[in-house]
GROMACS .gro file of C-alpha atoms in nm:
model
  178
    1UNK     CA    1  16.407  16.088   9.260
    2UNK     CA    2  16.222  16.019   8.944
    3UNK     CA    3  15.929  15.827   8.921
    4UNK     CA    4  15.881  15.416   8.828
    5UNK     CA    5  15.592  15.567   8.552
    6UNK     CA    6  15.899  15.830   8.451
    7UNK     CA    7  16.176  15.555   8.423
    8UNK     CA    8  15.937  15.325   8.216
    9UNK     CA    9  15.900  15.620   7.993
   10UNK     CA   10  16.224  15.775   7.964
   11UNK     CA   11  16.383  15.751   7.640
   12UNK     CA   12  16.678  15.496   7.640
   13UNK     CA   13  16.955  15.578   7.380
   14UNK     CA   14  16.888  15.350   7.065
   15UNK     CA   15  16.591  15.226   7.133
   16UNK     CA   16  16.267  15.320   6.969
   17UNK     CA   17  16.010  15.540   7.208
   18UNK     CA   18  15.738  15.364   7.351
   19UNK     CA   19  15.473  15.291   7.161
   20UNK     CA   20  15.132  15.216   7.393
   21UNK     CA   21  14.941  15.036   7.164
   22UNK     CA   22  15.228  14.745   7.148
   23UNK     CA   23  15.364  14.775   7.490
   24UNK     CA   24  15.244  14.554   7.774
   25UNK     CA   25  15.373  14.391   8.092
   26UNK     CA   26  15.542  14.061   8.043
   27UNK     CA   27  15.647  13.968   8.379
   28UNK     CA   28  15.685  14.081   8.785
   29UNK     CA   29  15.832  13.959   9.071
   30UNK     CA   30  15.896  14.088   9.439
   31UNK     CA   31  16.106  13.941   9.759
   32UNK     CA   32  16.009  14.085  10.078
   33UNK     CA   33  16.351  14.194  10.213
   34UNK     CA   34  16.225  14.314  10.519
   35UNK     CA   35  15.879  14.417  10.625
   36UNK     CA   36  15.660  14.670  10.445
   37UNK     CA   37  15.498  14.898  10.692
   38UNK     CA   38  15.169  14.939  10.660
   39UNK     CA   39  15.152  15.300  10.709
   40UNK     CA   40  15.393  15.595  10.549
   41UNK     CA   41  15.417  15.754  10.876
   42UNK     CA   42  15.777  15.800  10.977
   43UNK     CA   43  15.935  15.653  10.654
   44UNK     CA   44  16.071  15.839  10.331
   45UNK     CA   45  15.951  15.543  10.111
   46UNK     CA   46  16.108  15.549   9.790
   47UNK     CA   47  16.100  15.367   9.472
   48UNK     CA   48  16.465  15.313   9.302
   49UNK     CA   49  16.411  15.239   8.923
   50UNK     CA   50  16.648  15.118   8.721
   51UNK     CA   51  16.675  14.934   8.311
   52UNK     CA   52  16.929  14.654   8.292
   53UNK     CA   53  16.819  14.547   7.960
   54UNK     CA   54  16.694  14.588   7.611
   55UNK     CA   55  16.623  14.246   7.446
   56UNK     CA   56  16.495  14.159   7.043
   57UNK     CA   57  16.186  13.897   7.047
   58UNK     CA   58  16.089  13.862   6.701
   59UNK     CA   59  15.941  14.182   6.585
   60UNK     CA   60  15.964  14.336   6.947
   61UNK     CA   61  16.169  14.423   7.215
   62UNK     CA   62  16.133  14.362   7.596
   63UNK     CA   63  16.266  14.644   7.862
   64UNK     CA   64  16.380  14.503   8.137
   65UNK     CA   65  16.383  14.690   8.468
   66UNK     CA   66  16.398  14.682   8.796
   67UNK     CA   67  16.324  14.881   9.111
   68UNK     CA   68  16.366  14.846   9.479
   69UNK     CA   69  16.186  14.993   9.785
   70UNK     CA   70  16.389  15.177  10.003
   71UNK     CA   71  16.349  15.418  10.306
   72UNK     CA   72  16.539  15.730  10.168
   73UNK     CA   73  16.596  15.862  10.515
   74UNK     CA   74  16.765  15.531  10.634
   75UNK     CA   75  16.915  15.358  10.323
   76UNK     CA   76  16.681  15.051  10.442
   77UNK     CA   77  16.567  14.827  10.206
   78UNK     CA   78  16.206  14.639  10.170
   79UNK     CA   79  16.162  14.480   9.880
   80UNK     CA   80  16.340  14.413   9.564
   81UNK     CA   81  16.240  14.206   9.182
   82UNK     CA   82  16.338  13.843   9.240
   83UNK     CA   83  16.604  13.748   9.089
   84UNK     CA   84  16.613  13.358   9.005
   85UNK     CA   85  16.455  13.257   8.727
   86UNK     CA   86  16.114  13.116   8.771
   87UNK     CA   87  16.051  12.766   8.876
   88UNK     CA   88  15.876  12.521   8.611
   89UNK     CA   89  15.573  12.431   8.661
   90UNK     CA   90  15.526  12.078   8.799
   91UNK     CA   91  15.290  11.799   8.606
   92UNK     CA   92  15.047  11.769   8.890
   93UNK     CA   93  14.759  11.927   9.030
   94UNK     CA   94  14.750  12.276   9.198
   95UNK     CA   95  14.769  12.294   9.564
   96UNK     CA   96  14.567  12.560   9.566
   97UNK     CA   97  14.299  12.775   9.329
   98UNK     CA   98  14.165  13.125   9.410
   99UNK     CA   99  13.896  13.227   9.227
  100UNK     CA  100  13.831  13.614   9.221
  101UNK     CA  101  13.556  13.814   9.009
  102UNK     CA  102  13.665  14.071   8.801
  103UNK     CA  103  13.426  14.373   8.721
  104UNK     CA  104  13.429  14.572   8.363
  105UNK     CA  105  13.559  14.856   8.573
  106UNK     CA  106  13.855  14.694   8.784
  107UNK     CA  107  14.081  14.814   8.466
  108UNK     CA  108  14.003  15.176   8.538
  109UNK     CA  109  14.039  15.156   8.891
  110UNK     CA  110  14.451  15.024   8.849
  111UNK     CA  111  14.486  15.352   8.635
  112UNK     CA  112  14.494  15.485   8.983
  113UNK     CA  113  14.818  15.283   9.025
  114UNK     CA  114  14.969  15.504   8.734
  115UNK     CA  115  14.946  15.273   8.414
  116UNK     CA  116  14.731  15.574   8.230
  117UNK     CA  117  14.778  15.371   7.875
  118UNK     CA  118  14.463  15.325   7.655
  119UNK     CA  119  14.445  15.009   7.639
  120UNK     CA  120  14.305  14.990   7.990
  121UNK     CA  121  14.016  15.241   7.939
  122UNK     CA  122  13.956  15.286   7.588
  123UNK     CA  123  13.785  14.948   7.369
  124UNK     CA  124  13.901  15.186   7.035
  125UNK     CA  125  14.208  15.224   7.136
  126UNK     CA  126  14.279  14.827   7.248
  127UNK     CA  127  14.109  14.718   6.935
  128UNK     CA  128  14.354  14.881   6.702
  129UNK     CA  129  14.618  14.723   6.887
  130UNK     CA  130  14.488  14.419   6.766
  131UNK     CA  131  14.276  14.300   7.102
  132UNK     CA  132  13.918  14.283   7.157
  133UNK     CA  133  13.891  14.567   7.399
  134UNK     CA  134  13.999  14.705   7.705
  135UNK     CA  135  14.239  14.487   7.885
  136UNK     CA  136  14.349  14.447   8.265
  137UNK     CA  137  14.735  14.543   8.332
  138UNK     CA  138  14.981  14.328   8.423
  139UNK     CA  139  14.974  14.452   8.751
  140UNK     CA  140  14.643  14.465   8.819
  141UNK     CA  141  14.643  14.033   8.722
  142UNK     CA  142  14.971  14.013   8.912
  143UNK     CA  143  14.802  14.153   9.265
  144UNK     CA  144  14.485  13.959   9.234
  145UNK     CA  145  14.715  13.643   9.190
  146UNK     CA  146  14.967  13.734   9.467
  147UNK     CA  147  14.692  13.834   9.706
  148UNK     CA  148  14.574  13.475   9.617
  149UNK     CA  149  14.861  13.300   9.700
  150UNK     CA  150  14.869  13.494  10.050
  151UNK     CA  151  14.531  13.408  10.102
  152UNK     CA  152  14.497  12.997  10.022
  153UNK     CA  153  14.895  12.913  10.073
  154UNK     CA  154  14.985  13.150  10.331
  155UNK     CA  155  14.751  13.155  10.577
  156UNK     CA  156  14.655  13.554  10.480
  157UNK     CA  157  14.942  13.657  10.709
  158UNK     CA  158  15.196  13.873  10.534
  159UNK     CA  159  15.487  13.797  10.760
  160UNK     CA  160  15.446  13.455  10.582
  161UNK     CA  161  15.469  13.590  10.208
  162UNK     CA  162  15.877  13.607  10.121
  163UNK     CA  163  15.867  13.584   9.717
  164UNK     CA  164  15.633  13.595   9.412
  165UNK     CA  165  15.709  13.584   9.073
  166UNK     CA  166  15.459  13.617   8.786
  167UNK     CA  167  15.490  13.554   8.392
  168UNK     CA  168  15.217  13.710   8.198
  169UNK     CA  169  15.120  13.466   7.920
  170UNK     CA  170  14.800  13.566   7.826
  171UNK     CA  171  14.578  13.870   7.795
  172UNK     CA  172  14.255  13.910   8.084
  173UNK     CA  173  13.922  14.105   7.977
  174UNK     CA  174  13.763  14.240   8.266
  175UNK     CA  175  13.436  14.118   8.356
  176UNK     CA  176  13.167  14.217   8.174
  177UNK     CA  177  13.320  14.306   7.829
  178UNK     CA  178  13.096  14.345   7.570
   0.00000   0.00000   0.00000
């Protein structure tokens, strides 16, 4: 079984190879098929990646993939990308806001996640790439968001928390950039 970091950076036939200074994470979504245990203990947990698409936008190109969470030994599945396109946004006020604090470090500490690129840890690095430093990843702004959403719409109880679905439309500087 290869890897989700592997898949994003296997070459795909035709397509340029990834370049980390122009690559970042335009979108993420998840539906709970069943429920994630919260241990590894008796399960063969697997991610299943897969790319279904290679799209132009402008001067770039957006990979589309995605994976599902399976229990190898079993065949069961957990979780899977959502597939419906993403609601509009209504014209009223939010039923909910989350704040949550960021620290000039909480970029490093997703690296543990396995998104090693640059321009999470190095301000050189990001500012070539045309930002003003370091930046958080996509998932690190995607899991502060969702764990939001648990926490003011769904009562904190994950048994309540069926779908999310993200779009990334702007970049996030951690806390504390200079």
């Amino acid at each position: 079984m290869i890897s989700s970091k592997e898949a994003s950076e296997a070459p795909v036939p035709g397509i340029p190879p990834l370049d980390p200074q122009r690559s970042v994470d335009g979108e993420r979504g998840i539906e709970i098929i069943n429920p994630i245990p919260t241990s590894s203990e008796d399960f063969d947990l697997e991610i299943h990646p897969e790319i279904v698409g290679v799209h132009e936008k402008g001067n770039n190109l957006i990979l589309e993939s995605k994976q599902a969470l399976i229990d190898a030994a079993t065949g069961k599945q957990y979780a899977r990308p959502v597939e419906p396109p993403a609601p509009q946004t209504p014209n009223r006020a939010p039923d909910a806001v989350h704040q949550f604090q960021t620290t000039s470090e909480v970029a490093l500490s997703y690296c543990l996640c396995g998104d090693y690129s640059p321009l999470h840890a190095d301000d050189s690095f990001s500012k070539r790439a045309g930002f003003k430093g370091h930046i958080l990843q996509g998932l690190g702004k995607w899991n502060i968001a969702t764990h939001g959403v648990l926490r003011e719409l769904a009562g904190g109880k994950p048994e309540n928390f069926v779908r999310f679905k993200a779009r990334f439309k702007a970049v996030v500087y951690p806390w504390g950039f200079p």
